Tab-separated table of C-alpha atoms in Angstrom:
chain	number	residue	atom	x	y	z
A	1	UNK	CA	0.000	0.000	0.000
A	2	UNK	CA	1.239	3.676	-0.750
A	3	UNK	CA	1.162	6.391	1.109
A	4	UNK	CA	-2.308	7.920	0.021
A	5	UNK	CA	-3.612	4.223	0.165
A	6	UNK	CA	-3.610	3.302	-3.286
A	7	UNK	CA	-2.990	-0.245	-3.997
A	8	UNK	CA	0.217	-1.573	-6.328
A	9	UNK	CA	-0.197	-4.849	-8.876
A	10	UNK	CA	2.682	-6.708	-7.354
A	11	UNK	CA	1.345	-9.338	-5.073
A	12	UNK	CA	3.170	-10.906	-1.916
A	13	UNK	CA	1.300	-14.355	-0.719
A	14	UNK	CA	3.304	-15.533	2.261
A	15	UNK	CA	6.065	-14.120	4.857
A	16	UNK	CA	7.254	-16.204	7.716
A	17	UNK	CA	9.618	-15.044	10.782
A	18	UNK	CA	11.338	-17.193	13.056
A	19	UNK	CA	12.141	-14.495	15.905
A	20	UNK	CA	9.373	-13.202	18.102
A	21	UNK	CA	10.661	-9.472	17.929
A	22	UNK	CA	12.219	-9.684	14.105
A	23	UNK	CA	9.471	-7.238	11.914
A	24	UNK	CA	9.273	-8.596	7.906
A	25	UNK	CA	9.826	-6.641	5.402
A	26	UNK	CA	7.965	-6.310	2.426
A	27	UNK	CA	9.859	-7.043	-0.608
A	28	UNK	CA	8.853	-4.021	-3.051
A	29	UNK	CA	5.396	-2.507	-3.894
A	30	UNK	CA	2.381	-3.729	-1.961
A	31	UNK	CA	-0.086	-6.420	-2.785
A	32	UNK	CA	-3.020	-6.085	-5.190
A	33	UNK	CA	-6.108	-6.942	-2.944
A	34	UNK	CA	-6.662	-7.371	0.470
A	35	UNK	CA	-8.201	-10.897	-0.060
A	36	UNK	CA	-4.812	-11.867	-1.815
A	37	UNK	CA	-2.813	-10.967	1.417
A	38	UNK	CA	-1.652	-14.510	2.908
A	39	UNK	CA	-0.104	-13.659	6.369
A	40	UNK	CA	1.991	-16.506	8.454
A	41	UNK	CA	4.210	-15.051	11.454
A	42	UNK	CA	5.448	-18.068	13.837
A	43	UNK	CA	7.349	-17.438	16.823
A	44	UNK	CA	9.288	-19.667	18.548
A	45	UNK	CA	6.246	-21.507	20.475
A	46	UNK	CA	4.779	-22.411	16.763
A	47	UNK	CA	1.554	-20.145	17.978
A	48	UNK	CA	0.050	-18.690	15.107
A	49	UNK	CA	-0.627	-14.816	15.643
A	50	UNK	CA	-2.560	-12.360	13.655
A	51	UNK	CA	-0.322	-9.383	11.851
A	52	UNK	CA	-0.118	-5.992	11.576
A	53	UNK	CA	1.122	-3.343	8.834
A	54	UNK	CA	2.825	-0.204	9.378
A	55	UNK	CA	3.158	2.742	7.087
A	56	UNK	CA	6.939	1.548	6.963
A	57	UNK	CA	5.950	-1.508	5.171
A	58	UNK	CA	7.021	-3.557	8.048
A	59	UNK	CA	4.663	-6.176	9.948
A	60	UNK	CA	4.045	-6.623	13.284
A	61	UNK	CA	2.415	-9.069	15.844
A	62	UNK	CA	-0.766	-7.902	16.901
A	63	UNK	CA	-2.622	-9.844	19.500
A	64	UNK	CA	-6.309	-8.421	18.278
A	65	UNK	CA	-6.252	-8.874	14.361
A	66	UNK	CA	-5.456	-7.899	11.297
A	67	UNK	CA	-4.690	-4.038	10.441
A	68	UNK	CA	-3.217	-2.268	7.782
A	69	UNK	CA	-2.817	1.874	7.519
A	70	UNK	CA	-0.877	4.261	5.636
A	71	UNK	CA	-1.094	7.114	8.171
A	72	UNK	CA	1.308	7.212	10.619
A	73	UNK	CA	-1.484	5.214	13.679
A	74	UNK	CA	-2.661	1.971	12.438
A	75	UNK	CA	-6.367	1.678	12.672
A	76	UNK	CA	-8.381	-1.530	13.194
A	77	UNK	CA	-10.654	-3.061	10.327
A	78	UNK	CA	-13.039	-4.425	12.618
A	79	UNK	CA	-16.331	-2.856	12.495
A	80	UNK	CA	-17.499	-1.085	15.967
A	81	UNK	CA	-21.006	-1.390	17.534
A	82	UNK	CA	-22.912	1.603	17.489
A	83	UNK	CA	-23.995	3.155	20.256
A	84	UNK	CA	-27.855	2.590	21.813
A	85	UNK	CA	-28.522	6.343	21.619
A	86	UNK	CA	-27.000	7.147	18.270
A	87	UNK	CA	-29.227	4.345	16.884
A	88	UNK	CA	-32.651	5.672	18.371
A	89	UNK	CA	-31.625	9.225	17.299
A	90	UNK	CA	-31.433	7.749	13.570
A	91	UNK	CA	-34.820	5.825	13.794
A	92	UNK	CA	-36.447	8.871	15.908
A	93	UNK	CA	-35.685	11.213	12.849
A	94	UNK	CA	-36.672	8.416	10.584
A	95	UNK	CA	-39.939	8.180	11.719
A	96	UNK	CA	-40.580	11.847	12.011
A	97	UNK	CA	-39.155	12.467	9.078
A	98	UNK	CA	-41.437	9.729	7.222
A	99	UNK	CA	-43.596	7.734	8.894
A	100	UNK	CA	-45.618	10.384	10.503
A	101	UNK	CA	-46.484	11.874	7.472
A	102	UNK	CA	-48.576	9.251	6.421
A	103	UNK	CA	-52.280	9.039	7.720
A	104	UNK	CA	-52.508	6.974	9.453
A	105	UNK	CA	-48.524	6.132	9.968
A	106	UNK	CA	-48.009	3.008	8.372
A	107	UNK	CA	-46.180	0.002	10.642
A	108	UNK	CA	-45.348	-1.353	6.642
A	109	UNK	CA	-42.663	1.354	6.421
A	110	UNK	CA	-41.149	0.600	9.863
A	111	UNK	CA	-41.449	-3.439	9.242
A	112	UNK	CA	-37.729	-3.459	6.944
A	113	UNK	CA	-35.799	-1.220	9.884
A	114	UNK	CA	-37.738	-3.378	13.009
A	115	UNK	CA	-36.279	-7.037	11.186
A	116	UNK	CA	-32.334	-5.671	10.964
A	117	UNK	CA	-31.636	-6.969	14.619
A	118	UNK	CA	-33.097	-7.407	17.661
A	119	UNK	CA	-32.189	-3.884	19.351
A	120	UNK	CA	-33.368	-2.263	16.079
A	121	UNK	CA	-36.655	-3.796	16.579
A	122	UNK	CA	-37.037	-2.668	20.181
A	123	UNK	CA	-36.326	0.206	19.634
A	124	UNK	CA	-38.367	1.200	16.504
A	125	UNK	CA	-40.928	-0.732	17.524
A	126	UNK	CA	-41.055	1.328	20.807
A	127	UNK	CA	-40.782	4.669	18.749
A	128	UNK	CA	-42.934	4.058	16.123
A	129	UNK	CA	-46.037	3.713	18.870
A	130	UNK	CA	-44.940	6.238	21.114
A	131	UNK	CA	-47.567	8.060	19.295
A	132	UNK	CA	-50.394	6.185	18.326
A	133	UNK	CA	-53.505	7.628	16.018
A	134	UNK	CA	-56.743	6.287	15.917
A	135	UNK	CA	-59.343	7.378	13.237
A	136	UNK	CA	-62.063	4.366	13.644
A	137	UNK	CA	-62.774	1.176	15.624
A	138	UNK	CA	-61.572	-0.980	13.028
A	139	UNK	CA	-58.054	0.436	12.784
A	140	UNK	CA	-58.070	0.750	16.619
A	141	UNK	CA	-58.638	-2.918	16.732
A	142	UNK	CA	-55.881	-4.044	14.791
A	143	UNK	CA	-53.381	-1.864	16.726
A	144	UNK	CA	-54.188	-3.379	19.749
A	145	UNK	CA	-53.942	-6.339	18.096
A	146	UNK	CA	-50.360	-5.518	16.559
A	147	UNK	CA	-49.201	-4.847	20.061
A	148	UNK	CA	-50.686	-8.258	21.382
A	149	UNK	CA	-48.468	-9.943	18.824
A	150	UNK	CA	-45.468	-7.479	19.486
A	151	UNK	CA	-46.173	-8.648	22.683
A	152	UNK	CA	-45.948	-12.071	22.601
A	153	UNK	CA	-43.240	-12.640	20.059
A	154	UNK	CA	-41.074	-10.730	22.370
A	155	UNK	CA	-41.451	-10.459	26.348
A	156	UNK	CA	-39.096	-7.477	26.427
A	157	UNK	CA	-42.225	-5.430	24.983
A	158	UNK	CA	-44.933	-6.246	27.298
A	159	UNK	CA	-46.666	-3.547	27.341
A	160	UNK	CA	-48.862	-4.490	30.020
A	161	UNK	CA	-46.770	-5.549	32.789
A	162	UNK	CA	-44.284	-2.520	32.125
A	163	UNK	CA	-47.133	-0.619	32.013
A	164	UNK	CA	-47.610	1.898	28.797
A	165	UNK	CA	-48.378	-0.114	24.983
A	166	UNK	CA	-44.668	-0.152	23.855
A	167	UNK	CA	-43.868	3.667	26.109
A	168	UNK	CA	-46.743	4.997	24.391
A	169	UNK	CA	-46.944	8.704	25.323
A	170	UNK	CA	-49.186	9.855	23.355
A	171	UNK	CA	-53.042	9.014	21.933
A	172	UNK	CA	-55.097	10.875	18.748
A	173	UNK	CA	-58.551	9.195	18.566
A	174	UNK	CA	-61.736	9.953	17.572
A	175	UNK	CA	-64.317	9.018	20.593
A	176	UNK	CA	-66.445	6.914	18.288
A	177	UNK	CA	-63.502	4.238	18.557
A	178	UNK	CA	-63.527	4.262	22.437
A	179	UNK	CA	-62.649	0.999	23.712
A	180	UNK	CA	-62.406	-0.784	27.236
A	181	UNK	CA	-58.776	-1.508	25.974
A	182	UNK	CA	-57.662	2.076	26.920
A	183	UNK	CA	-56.790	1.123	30.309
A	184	UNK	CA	-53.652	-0.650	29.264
A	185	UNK	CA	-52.084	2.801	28.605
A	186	UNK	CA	-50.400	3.353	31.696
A	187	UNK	CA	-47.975	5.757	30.970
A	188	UNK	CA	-50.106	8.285	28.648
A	189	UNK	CA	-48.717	12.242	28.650
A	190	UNK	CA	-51.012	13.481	26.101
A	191	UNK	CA	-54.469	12.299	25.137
A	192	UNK	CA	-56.618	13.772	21.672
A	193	UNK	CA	-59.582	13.347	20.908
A	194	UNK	CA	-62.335	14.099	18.398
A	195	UNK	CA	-65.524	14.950	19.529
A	196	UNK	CA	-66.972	15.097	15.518
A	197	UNK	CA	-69.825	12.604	16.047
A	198	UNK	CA	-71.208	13.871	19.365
A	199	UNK	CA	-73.948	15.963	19.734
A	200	UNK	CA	-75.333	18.349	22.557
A	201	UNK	CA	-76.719	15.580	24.334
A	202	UNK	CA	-73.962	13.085	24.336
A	203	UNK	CA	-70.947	15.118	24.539
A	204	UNK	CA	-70.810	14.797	28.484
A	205	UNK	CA	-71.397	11.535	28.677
A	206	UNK	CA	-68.714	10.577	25.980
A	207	UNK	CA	-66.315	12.597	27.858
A	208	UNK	CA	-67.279	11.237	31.152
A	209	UNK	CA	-66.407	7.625	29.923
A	210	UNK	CA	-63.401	8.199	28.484
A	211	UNK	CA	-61.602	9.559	31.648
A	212	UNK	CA	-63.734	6.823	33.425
A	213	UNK	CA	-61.710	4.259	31.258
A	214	UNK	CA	-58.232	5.768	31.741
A	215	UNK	CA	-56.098	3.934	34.014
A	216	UNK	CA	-55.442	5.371	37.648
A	217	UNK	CA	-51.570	5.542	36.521
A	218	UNK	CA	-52.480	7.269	33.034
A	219	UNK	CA	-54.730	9.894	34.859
A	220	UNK	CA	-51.628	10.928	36.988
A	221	UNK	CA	-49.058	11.154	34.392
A	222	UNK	CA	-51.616	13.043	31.623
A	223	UNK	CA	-50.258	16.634	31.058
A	224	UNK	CA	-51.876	17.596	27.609
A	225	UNK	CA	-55.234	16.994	27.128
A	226	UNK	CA	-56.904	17.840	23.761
A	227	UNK	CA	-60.505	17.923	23.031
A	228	UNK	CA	-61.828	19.278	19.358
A	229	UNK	CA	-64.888	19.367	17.405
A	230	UNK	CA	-66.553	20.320	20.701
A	231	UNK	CA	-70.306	20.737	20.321
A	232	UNK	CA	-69.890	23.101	23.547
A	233	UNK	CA	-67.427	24.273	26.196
A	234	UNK	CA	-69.072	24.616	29.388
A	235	UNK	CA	-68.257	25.103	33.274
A	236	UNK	CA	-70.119	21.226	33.819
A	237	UNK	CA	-67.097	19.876	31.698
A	238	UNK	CA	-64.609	22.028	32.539
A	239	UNK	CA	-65.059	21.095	36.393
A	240	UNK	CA	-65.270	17.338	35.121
A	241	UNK	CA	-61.750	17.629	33.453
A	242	UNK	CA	-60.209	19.389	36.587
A	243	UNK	CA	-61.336	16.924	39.387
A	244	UNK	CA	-60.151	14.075	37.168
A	245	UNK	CA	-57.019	15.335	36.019
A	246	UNK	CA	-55.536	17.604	38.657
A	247	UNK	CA	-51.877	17.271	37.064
A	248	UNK	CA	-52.856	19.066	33.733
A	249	UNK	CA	-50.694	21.531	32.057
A	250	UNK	CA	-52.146	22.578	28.706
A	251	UNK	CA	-55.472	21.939	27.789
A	252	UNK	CA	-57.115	23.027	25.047
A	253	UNK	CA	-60.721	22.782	23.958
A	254	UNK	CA	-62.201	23.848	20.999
A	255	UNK	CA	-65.575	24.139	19.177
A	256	UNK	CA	-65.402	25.722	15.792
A	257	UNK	CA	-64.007	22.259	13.919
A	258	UNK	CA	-67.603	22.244	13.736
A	259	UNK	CA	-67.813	25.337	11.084
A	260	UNK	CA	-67.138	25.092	7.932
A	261	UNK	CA	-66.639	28.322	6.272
A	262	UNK	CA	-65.609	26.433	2.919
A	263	UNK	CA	-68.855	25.514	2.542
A	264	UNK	CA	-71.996	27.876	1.457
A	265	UNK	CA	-73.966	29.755	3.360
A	266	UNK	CA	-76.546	27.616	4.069
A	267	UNK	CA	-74.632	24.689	4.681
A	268	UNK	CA	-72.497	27.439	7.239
A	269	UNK	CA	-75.788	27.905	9.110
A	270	UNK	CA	-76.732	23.966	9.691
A	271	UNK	CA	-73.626	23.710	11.534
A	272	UNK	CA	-73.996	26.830	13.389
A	273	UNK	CA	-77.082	25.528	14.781
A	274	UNK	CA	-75.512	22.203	16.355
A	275	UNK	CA	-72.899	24.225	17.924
A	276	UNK	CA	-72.322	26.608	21.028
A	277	UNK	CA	-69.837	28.964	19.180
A	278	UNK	CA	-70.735	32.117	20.403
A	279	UNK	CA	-71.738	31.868	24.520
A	280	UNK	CA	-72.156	35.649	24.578
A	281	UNK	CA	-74.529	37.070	24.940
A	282	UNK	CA	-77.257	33.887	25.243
A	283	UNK	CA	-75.384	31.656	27.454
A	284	UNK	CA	-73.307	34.949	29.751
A	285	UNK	CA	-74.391	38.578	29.584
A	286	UNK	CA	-70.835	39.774	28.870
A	287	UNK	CA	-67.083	38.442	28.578
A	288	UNK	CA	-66.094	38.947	31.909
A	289	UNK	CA	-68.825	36.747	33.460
A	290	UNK	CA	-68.233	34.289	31.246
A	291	UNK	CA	-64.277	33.908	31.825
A	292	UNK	CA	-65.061	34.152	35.908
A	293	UNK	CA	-67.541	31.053	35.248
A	294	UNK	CA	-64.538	29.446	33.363
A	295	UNK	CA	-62.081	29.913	35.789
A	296	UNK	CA	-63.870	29.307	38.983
A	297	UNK	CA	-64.208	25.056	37.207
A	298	UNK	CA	-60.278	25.730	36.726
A	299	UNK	CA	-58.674	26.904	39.847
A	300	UNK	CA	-57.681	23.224	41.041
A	301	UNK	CA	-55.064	22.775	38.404
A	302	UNK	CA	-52.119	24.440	40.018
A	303	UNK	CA	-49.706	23.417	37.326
A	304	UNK	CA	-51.933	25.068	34.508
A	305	UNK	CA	-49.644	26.734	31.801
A	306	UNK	CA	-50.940	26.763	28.702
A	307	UNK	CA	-55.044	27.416	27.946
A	308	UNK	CA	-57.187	27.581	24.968
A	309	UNK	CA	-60.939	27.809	24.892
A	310	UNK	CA	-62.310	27.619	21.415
A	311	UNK	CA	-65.475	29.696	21.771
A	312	UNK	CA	-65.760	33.259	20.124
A	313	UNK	CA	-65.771	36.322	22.299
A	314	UNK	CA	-67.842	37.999	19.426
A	315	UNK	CA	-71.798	38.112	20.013
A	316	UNK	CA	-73.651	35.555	18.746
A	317	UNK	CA	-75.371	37.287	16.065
A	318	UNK	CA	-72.141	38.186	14.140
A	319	UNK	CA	-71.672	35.431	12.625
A	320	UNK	CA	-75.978	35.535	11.455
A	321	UNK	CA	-74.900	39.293	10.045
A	322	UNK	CA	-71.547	38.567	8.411
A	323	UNK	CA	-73.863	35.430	6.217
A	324	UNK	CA	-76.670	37.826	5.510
A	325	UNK	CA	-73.771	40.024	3.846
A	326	UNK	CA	-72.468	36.728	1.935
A	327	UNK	CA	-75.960	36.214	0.700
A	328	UNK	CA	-75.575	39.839	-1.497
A	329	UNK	CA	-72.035	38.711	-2.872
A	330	UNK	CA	-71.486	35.157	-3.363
A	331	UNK	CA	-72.993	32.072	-2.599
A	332	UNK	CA	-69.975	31.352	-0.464
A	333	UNK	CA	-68.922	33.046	2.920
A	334	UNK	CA	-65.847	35.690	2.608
A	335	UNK	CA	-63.342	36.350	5.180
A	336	UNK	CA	-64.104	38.931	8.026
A	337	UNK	CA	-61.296	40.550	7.286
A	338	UNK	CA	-62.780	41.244	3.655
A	339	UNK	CA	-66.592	42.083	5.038
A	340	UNK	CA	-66.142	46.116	5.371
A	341	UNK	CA	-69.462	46.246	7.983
A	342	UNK	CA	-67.863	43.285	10.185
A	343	UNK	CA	-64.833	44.809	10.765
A	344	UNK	CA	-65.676	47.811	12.930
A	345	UNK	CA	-66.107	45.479	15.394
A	346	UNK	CA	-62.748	44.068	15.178
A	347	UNK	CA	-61.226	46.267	17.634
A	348	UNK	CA	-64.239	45.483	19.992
A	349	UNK	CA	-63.804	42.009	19.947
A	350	UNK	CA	-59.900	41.695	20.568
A	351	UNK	CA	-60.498	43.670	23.492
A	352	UNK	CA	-62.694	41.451	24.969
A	353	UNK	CA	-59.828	38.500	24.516
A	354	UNK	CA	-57.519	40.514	25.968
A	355	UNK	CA	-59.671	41.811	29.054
A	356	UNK	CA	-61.025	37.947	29.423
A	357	UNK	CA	-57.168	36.371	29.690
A	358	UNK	CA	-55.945	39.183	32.447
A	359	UNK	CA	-59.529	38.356	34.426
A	360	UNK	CA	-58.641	34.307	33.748
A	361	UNK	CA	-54.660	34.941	34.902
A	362	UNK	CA	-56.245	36.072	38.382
A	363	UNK	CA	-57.526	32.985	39.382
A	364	UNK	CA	-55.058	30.906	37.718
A	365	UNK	CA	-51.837	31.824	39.240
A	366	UNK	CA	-49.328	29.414	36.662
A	367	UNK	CA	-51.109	30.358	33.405
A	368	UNK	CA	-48.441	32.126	31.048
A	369	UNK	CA	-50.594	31.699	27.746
A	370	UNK	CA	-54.420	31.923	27.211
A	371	UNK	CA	-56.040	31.095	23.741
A	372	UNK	CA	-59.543	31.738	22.279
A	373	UNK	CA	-61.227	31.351	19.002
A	374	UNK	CA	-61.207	34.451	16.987
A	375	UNK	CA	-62.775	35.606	13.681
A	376	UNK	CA	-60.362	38.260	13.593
A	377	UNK	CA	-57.154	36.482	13.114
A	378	UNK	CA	-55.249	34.361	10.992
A	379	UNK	CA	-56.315	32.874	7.611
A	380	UNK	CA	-59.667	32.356	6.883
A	381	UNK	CA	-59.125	29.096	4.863
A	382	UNK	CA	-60.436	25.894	6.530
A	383	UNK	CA	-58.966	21.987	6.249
A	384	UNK	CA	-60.934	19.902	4.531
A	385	UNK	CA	-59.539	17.423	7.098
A	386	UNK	CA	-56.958	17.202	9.232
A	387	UNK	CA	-55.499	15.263	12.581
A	388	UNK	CA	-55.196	17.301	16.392
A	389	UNK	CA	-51.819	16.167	16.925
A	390	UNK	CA	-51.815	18.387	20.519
A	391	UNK	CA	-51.942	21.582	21.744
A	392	UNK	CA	-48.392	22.946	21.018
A	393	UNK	CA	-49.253	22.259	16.973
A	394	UNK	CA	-50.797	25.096	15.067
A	395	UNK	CA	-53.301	22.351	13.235
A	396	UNK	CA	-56.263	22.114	15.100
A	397	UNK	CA	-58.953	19.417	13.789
A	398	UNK	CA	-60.844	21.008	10.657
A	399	UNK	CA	-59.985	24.887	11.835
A	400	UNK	CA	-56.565	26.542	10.347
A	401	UNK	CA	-56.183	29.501	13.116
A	402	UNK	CA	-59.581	30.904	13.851
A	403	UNK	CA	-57.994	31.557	17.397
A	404	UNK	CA	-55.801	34.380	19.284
A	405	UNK	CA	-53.062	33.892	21.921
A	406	UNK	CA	-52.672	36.076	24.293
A	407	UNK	CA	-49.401	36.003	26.303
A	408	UNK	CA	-49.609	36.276	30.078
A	409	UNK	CA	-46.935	38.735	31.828
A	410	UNK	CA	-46.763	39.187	35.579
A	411	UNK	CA	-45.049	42.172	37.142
A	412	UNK	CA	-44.916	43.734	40.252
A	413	UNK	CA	-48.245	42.055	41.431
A	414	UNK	CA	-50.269	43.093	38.243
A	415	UNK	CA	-51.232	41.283	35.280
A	416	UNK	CA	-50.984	42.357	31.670
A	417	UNK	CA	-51.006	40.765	28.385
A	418	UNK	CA	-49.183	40.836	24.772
A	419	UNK	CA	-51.250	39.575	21.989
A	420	UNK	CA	-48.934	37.179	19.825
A	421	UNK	CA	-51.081	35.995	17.118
C-alpha cells in the first residue's frame, strides 16, 4: 500500500519469521487486494498470531487482528457497535421524518428497519407507537392487536406488565372508537380526541367515559389533554376535566371544527345551529362573566400553563350578520377581514380576549398563555380534514387559526397581556 492508500499490482502471498521481535519486510510494492494478502508469522512456540502493517511496510504481531494503515497510527478493520442512543436518534428522525407523514402512519414502512436486529426492533418498535392515532374502531382494533403480537413474540415489549403499549406517550382518537382496551395505557402524557360525532346531548357523557376508562396511573401522568370538534365548552365539563385530572398543564378545547366556512352559506348555518360557538350574549351577559364562570371550574389545576378555549368572544349574532352580507355577494362566505361592515367590530372584539385572559390569569396563578377562538385572526381558509396532533401544533382538527393567543406577563403584582397571534 502507498502512502495515500492506493494499492500496487505486485502481489506478496506468504512471509514467515522465526524471531518473536524480528518485523518482515515487504519485498517491493504492496499487494493487489486485500483478499490476496496470505499472512503466516510463527514465533518460537509455533503459535500462530494475527499481523499488523505499518506505514513503513514492516509487519508486526498484533494480539487483536489484522490491520493495515498508511497514516502514521494503524487503525483496526473491525467494524465497531454503534452506540444505543446514536441508533434511536437515527430511527427517531426516521420516523418523524417519514412515517408520521402518512395518515394513518403506516407500521409497513417501519417493518424493513424493526427485522435488521433485535435492538433495532425494540427500539423502533417502541418509537414508532410512542404516538399512536386512531381514526375508527376498526383500525383501533388491529393496533391493539399488533401490540398483542409485538407482545408475545417478544417479552421485552410487554406492554402491560411494564405498564404503557410499547412507552406509548401519546393518543389521537376519535371518541367513536372508544374501547375498554384504553386502560392498558399506563404511561399516557397526552391524550386527543375528536368529539366530531357527538352531539349536545352526548358530549358529556362521551367525555365522562373516556376519563372513566383511563387507568389510575395514566390519569396521573396526563399533562396535555386535547378535546376538538366540541359541540360546547361549558363550566359542567370544565369542572369534570379538573377533578379528574388535577396534574394538567395545557389543555385546550375547541368548538369551531364544527364550522365550515368552505362551505356555502346555508350549509355554514346547519352547523352553526348544532354548535355553542358564540356563549355571549345567550349563554353569559358579557365576557367577563363568562371567563369568571370558566375559571372558577379551573382553579384546582395548580400546574396550569398553557389554555385555549375555542369559543368566540364575538356576540352571537355576528356570525348571522356577516352570512346575511355573503348572501348579497357570493354564494360562499368571505373572510371577516374582507366584510367592510364586520370589521368595525374588530377592535371590539380583541379587546374582549384581551380583558377575558388578564380576568382568567387572576384565578389561575401558573397560566403564562391563554387562547380563544377568533374571527379576527389568521387565515380564513379551513382543512378539509386534518389530525389534532396536541396543543403545542398550530393544526387544530378542521380549523386553520380561527384563534388568538394572548401572552400572560406578571409584574410587580399586576397582570398584563401581549397579543402574539
Amino acid at each position: 500500500m502507498t502512502r495515500d492508500g492506493a494499492w500496487c499490482s505486485q502481489r506478496t502471498t506468504t512471509f514467515q519469521g522465526r524471531s518473536r521481535n524480528l518485523p518482515l519486510t515487504i519485498p517491493g510494492p504492496a499487494i493487489a487486494s486485500l483478499s490476496d494478502l496470505n499472512l503466516k508469522l510463527y514465533d518460537d512456540e509455533c503459535s500462530r498470531r494475527p499481523a499488523r502493517i505499518w506505514p513503513s511496510g514492516t509487519y508486526r504481531r498484533s494480539v487483536r487482528c489484522l490491520l493495515i494503515s498508511s497514516f502514521p497510527q494503524a487503525y483496526d478493520l473491525a467494524c465497531g457497535v454503534l452506540p444505543n442512543e446514536l441508533l434511536e436518534l437515527t430511527i427517531h428522525f426516521f420516523v418523524d421524518s417519514y412515517v408520521r407523514h402518512t395518515t394513518p402512519p403506516k407500521f409497513s414502512l417501519m417493518s424493513p428497519l424493526s427485522l435488521a436486529s433485535k435492538g433495532c426492533r425494540r427500539t423502533s418498535l417502541r418509537i414508532f407507537f410512542s404516538r399512536i392515532i386512531v381514526t375508527s374502531q376498526k383500525q383501533w382494533n388491529g393496533v391493539f392487536k399488533l401490540l398483542v403480537a409485538q407482545t408475545i413474540s417478544d417479552p421485552a415489549l410487554d406492554s402491560f406488565r411494564s405498564g404503557g403499549s410499547c412507552h406509548a406517550s401519546a393518543l389521537d382518537w376519535t371518541s367513536v372508537s372508544l374501547s375498554r382496551r384504553l386502560n392498558f395505557f399506563r404511561q399516557l402524557k397526552r391524550l386527543s380526541t375528536d368529539f366530531y360525532r357527538e352531539g349536545l346531548s352526548t358530549q358529556h357523557d362521551r367525555l365522562k367515559l373516556i376519563l372513566n376508562t383511563l387507568n389510575a396511573r395514566a390519569l396521573s401522568c396526563l399533562c396535555v389533554l386535547t378535546l376538538t370538534s366540541l359541540p360546547r365548552t361549558d363550566p359542567k365539563m370544565l369542572r369534570l376535566i379538573a377533578q379528574t385530572l388535577p396534574g394538567l398543564e395545557e389543555l385546550y378545547l375547541s368548538c369551531i371544527e364544527r364550522l365550515d366556512f368552505n362551505s356555502p352559506w346555508y350549509c355554514l348555518q346547519e352547523s352553526l345551529s348544532c354548535t355553542i360557538h358564540s356563549p355571549i350574549p345567550s349563554v353569559c351577559c358579557d365576557h367577563l362573566r363568562l371567563a369568571t364562570s370558566y375559571a372558577n371550574e379551573l382553579t384546582v389545576l395548580r400546574r396550569l400553563s398553557r389554555l385555549h378555549i375555542g369559543v368566540f368572544l364575538s356576540d352571537e349574532q355576528l356570525l348571522e350578520c356577516h352570512i346575511d352580507h355573503a348572501e348579497l355577494v357570493s354564494d360562499r362566505v368571505p373572510s371577516f377581514d374582507g366584510c367592510a361592515i364586520c370589521h368595525e367590530s374588530r377592535d371590539i372584539v380583541q379587546r374582549r380576549e384581551s380583558e377575558a385572559a388578564i380576568y382568567m390569569a387572576r384565578f389561575l396563578p401558573s397560566l403564562k398563555s391563554m387562547g380563544w377562538s377568533s374571527l379576527f385572526h389568521g387565515p380564513r381558509e379551513q382543512q378539509s380534514k386534518s389530525t389534532t396532533p396536541g396543543v403545542e401544533d398550530d393544526r387544530r382538527g378542521k380549523s386553520c387559526r380561527l384563534s388568538t393567543r394572548v401572552e400572560i406577563i406578571r409584574r410587580n403584582r399586576s397582570i398584563t397581556c401581549r397579543r402574539v397571534e
